[in-house]
Amino acid sequence: MKKNRQLRVLTPGFLIMLLLLPLYVSADGNISMAEADMMSGGAVTGRILDAQTGEYLIGATVLIREEMIGSSTDRYGSFRLNNVPEGRHVIEVSYLGFETTEVDVEVVAGQRVTANASLKESFLTMGEVVVTGVMRGQARAFNVQKESRHVMNVISSEQIERFPDNNVMEAVKRIPGVAVDIGRGEADAIHIRGLPASFHSVTINNQRLASTDNETRESNIGIINSDVVSAIEVSKTITPDMDADAVSGSINLVTKMPVGEERILNLTAGSGYNRMAQQPQWIGSATYGERSNKLSWVLSANYQYDDREAEDVRHDWGVQDFGNGSVDVLAGLRPSLYQTQKRRAGATGQLEYSISERSNLYFMGTFNNFVHEEIRTDVRHGIDNGNYVSSTLVERARFEKESRKYRRITDLYSFNAGGQHDIGSLIVDYNVGYSYGSFDVPFREYYSFRHADRPDYILDISNREFGQISFANDFNPTDYEKMRVRHYEFRRDDSNDNDLYTTLNLTVPYNLAGYSAHFKFGGKYWQKNKNRDYNRRRFSWDGDENLTMAMLGIDEERWMIEDRYNLYGFVDWDTGYDFFNDNRTLFKEDINRTRERSDPSYWEAGETVVAAFALTDITFGKLNVNAGVRMEQVYTNYKGNRVVFDDNGDWQETVQVDSDGDYVNFFPMLNLRYQIDRTSNLRFAFTNTISRPEDFEWLVPFELVETEDRELSRGNPNLEPSTSMNLDLMYEKFLPNVGLLSAGVFYKDMDKFIYMENAIVSGGPYDGFLQRMPINGESATIWGIELAWQQQLTFLPGVLSGLGIYANYSYIESDAKIVIPDERSIALPQQAPHIFNIALSYDWKGFSGQISYNYRDTWLHSVGASTSAPSISQIDDIFLDRYFKAIGQLDLVLSYNFTNNLRIFANFNNLTNQSHQHYFYDPIYPYRNSFHGWWSNMGLRYSL
């Protein structure tokens, strides 16, 4: 990586130009230059609306068929046709789910003529079936998808409401090729096409969101309430005017805007119940907006509170030889209870001013806050700390308890302003924005206890999924006077990400052999500054008397997982926290441990991306060609700590070090769309993308030198990003009554994958040390198939006409080479071979219901990452590979419309109590099994 210490900054002139540009635009959207000089013919502009609601129709097809000059409407419902020959023409306007309309225009060379149109719905309604609300929403989504220049999937807010998904991350899992990782019963991370979160980008209204993770680039959209969005767009391929760091794709959240000339008012209020916690849940949201002449605005707020519990059991496994060969034995057992409260609160605002049909200014802001509080109580049966008499009896083992109280606050803000204008026959759009993400853990405390007596355990693994233990001696686990404190530990974690960006794009129309075309040029400046301050301190009790759980405990038994396991009491955290603060001088800190765990995790990262692109978009009859290249120049500055321990294992020094660098990448791209007929597309894409190193600790120049152990851990500022060459082929057929059939295949060839290398240092001051450092490694390939079918079955007779189907299936296969712990080929971690969604809906009169099932196949969760199974590791390193077993969740949604405006709803999640199971190597070695029960919410929705 080339070194360069100069930090590039945005020139003031560029900002001034963006801010002053609207002043040069006249009331009709023109500037003082003759359009005749820019066009060989005339121009036709206009806006396409829904005749019933007055809503802008985005993605409507506008075509002068005899001239093969066409376009589609933008987010304002407006269009522009350039270089239209002089004379009378018929403009054909079509939109899925609406009647096709024709408009006559008279074009004069060098002049602009306006041709507006309002389209009427053509949804088929049979008998008592009332589904136009969902149809209207999906019509908008499908038109955006149909007219897109690249491969994408779009779902509307109306479709989202048919699933019981209260946050955006849960809603995204319904899209083909998307799977989610699960934590505490909720989606925790999104995986698109078998790749983790660091391989896709996230935007809101096409503006980039900051990272909200403490270590990685991930933006946690699980904190955003689904009521905020009007649509979710998942782009599977990209065009040159999009950010290139989208190997697996890009997620764009489209927020709500007023529809029609009337004000909008949407209210939702409800409560729910969690079966495991037996506690209520609360949801509420409100949206208000209106359009008055040229000004439109909308405000939205939402709140959600969940009180949940999860019951969890972990197994450790080992092998022993009792004279007849090796046999599997239970090495450890850890039942745990998680008591969790989650609060989501958010607000969005958007203001738009329409100078003319083709000239607009906007400002938008979003605020999201997520608070996660949790108490974990677990029992740790240290079986392999004793002596194995037989596979069913262990003497003098260990009994320990640990309790953790945890609070995490995540904030995600985004503010941006910009505009779009016609300047003669040209189109200019620009944007200035700021996004902030934080990950703050102000409270993460641990009390760990160990019983003074040592239990003898009787073991029973006849049911390996739920290993059982009982005491063979008179051991008393609730004798709290003998439960002595091992340590008290607290952790603080504060990470912040500040992103500043600005873009400027220019679109220039031209004709190529009589075909409609345009050039588009642009640039982006994006500055990211992310830092982390992590403090982890452990204290042992240094008082005259033993500190025992009797001083802090609550004598309350809790049996869990169908009465299989007992937790033997709880910690009173109010007492425990006060006791530590009141007796701080009697707790002795392990300074060496603090320095070892804390200092390497302090870092600062600065990245500046300067991007430029050029593309051409040409429509040859039914074939649309979008081709171009993108360049991204990246300047980096990373700071980390060098932490040194001496020969005795004592901390010696911590010194900050920094590293600067830069690199450049070019991304040629080609997207083809062939319109077989008005409702069918065949797409092909060749794109090149990038994934910058996921974890910032991999990039910062930290060093942890442990001279006593002769070990060295390092970051690697010279890591290169992973790159990918991508091929996509997709067929899509849009069905009557707003349905879809699609089939696609994709292939990705990725290079410079990152892995952790363990190697012996040769030469220098650390000769012979074992060094652990991330490096660029081998390539990986991934390919797959995506199928989708969505349709209202209104062609069926009688009451069956109320049925609807929503189904998709994805098959994904990957191959990656690793060298740690052994050289071998594996599937990419967290890549599921099979993913599918199936939902059956029914609508009749005012009733609507849907039952849905989401399935994700078994995936490799982590490679050799667990250290909790030492005996297994003696057999083969492959036994440390951990898998997340296949899961399927059954959900139900019911609603009834009392009036056109008022609806009651009831949502039910995880009706089959699907647990989340992990295992080592083979399902006969279960590692972790978590149960979350079912939960529900119900309430009222009012729409004006």
CSV table of N, CA, C and O in Angstrom, one decimal, residues 162 790-794 796 800-806 839-843 849-850:
chain,number,residue,atom,x,y,z
A,162,ARG,N,-48.0,-7.4,6.0
A,162,ARG,CA,-48.6,-8.7,6.0
A,162,ARG,C,-47.8,-9.7,6.7
A,162,ARG,O,-48.2,-10.9,6.9
A,790,GLN,N,-45.1,-14.5,-6.6
A,790,GLN,CA,-46.0,-13.7,-5.7
A,790,GLN,C,-47.2,-13.4,-6.6
A,790,GLN,O,-47.1,-12.9,-7.7
A,791,GLN,N,-48.4,-13.7,-6.0
A,791,GLN,CA,-49.6,-13.5,-6.8
A,791,GLN,C,-50.9,-13.6,-6.0
A,791,GLN,O,-50.9,-14.4,-5.0
A,792,GLN,N,-51.8,-12.7,-6.2
A,792,GLN,CA,-53.2,-12.8,-5.7
A,792,GLN,C,-54.0,-13.8,-6.6
A,792,GLN,O,-54.1,-13.5,-7.8
A,793,LEU,N,-54.5,-14.8,-6.1
A,793,LEU,CA,-55.2,-15.9,-6.9
A,793,LEU,C,-56.6,-15.5,-7.2
A,793,LEU,O,-57.5,-16.3,-6.9
A,794,THR,N,-56.8,-14.3,-7.7
A,794,THR,CA,-58.2,-13.8,-7.9
A,794,THR,C,-58.9,-14.5,-9.0
A,794,THR,O,-60.1,-14.3,-9.2
A,796,LEU,N,-59.4,-17.7,-9.1
A,796,LEU,CA,-60.0,-18.9,-8.6
A,796,LEU,C,-61.5,-18.5,-8.3
A,796,LEU,O,-61.9,-17.4,-8.1
A,800,LEU,N,-62.5,-18.9,-2.9
A,800,LEU,CA,-61.0,-19.2,-3.1
A,800,LEU,C,-60.3,-18.1,-3.7
A,800,LEU,O,-59.1,-18.0,-3.7
A,801,SER,N,-61.1,-17.1,-4.3
A,801,SER,CA,-60.4,-16.0,-5.0
A,801,SER,C,-59.7,-15.1,-4.0
A,801,SER,O,-59.0,-14.2,-4.5
A,802,GLY,N,-60.0,-15.3,-2.8
A,802,GLY,CA,-59.3,-14.4,-1.8
A,802,GLY,C,-57.9,-14.9,-1.4
A,802,GLY,O,-57.3,-14.3,-0.6
A,803,LEU,N,-57.5,-16.0,-2.0
A,803,LEU,CA,-56.2,-16.6,-1.6
A,803,LEU,C,-55.0,-15.8,-2.3
A,803,LEU,O,-55.2,-15.3,-3.5
A,804,GLY,N,-53.9,-15.7,-1.7
A,804,GLY,CA,-52.7,-15.2,-2.3
A,804,GLY,C,-51.5,-16.0,-1.9
A,804,GLY,O,-51.5,-16.7,-0.8
A,805,ILE,N,-50.5,-15.9,-2.7
A,805,ILE,CA,-49.2,-16.7,-2.4
A,805,ILE,C,-48.0,-15.8,-2.5
A,805,ILE,O,-48.0,-14.9,-3.3
A,806,TYR,N,-47.1,-16.0,-1.5
A,806,TYR,CA,-45.8,-15.2,-1.5
A,806,TYR,C,-44.8,-16.3,-1.2
A,806,TYR,O,-44.8,-16.9,-0.2
A,839,ALA,N,-45.7,-18.1,2.2
A,839,ALA,CA,-46.8,-17.5,2.9
A,839,ALA,C,-48.0,-17.6,2.1
A,839,ALA,O,-48.1,-17.5,0.9
A,840,LEU,N,-49.1,-18.0,2.8
A,840,LEU,CA,-50.4,-18.1,2.2
A,840,LEU,C,-51.3,-17.1,2.9
A,840,LEU,O,-51.5,-17.1,4.1
A,841,SER,N,-51.9,-16.2,2.0
A,841,SER,CA,-52.8,-15.1,2.6
A,841,SER,C,-54.2,-15.4,2.1
A,841,SER,O,-54.5,-16.1,1.1
A,842,TYR,N,-55.1,-14.7,2.8
A,842,TYR,CA,-56.5,-14.8,2.5
A,842,TYR,C,-57.2,-13.5,2.8
A,842,TYR,O,-57.1,-13.0,3.9
A,843,ASP,N,-57.9,-13.0,1.8
A,843,ASP,CA,-58.7,-11.7,2.0
A,843,ASP,C,-60.1,-11.9,1.6
A,843,ASP,O,-60.4,-12.4,0.5
A,849,GLY,N,-55.8,-12.3,6.5
A,849,GLY,CA,-54.9,-13.1,7.3
A,849,GLY,C,-53.8,-13.7,6.5
A,849,GLY,O,-54.0,-13.9,5.2
A,850,GLN,N,-52.7,-14.0,7.1
A,850,GLN,CA,-51.6,-14.6,6.4
A,850,GLN,C,-50.8,-15.5,7.4
A,850,GLN,O,-50.5,-15.0,8.5
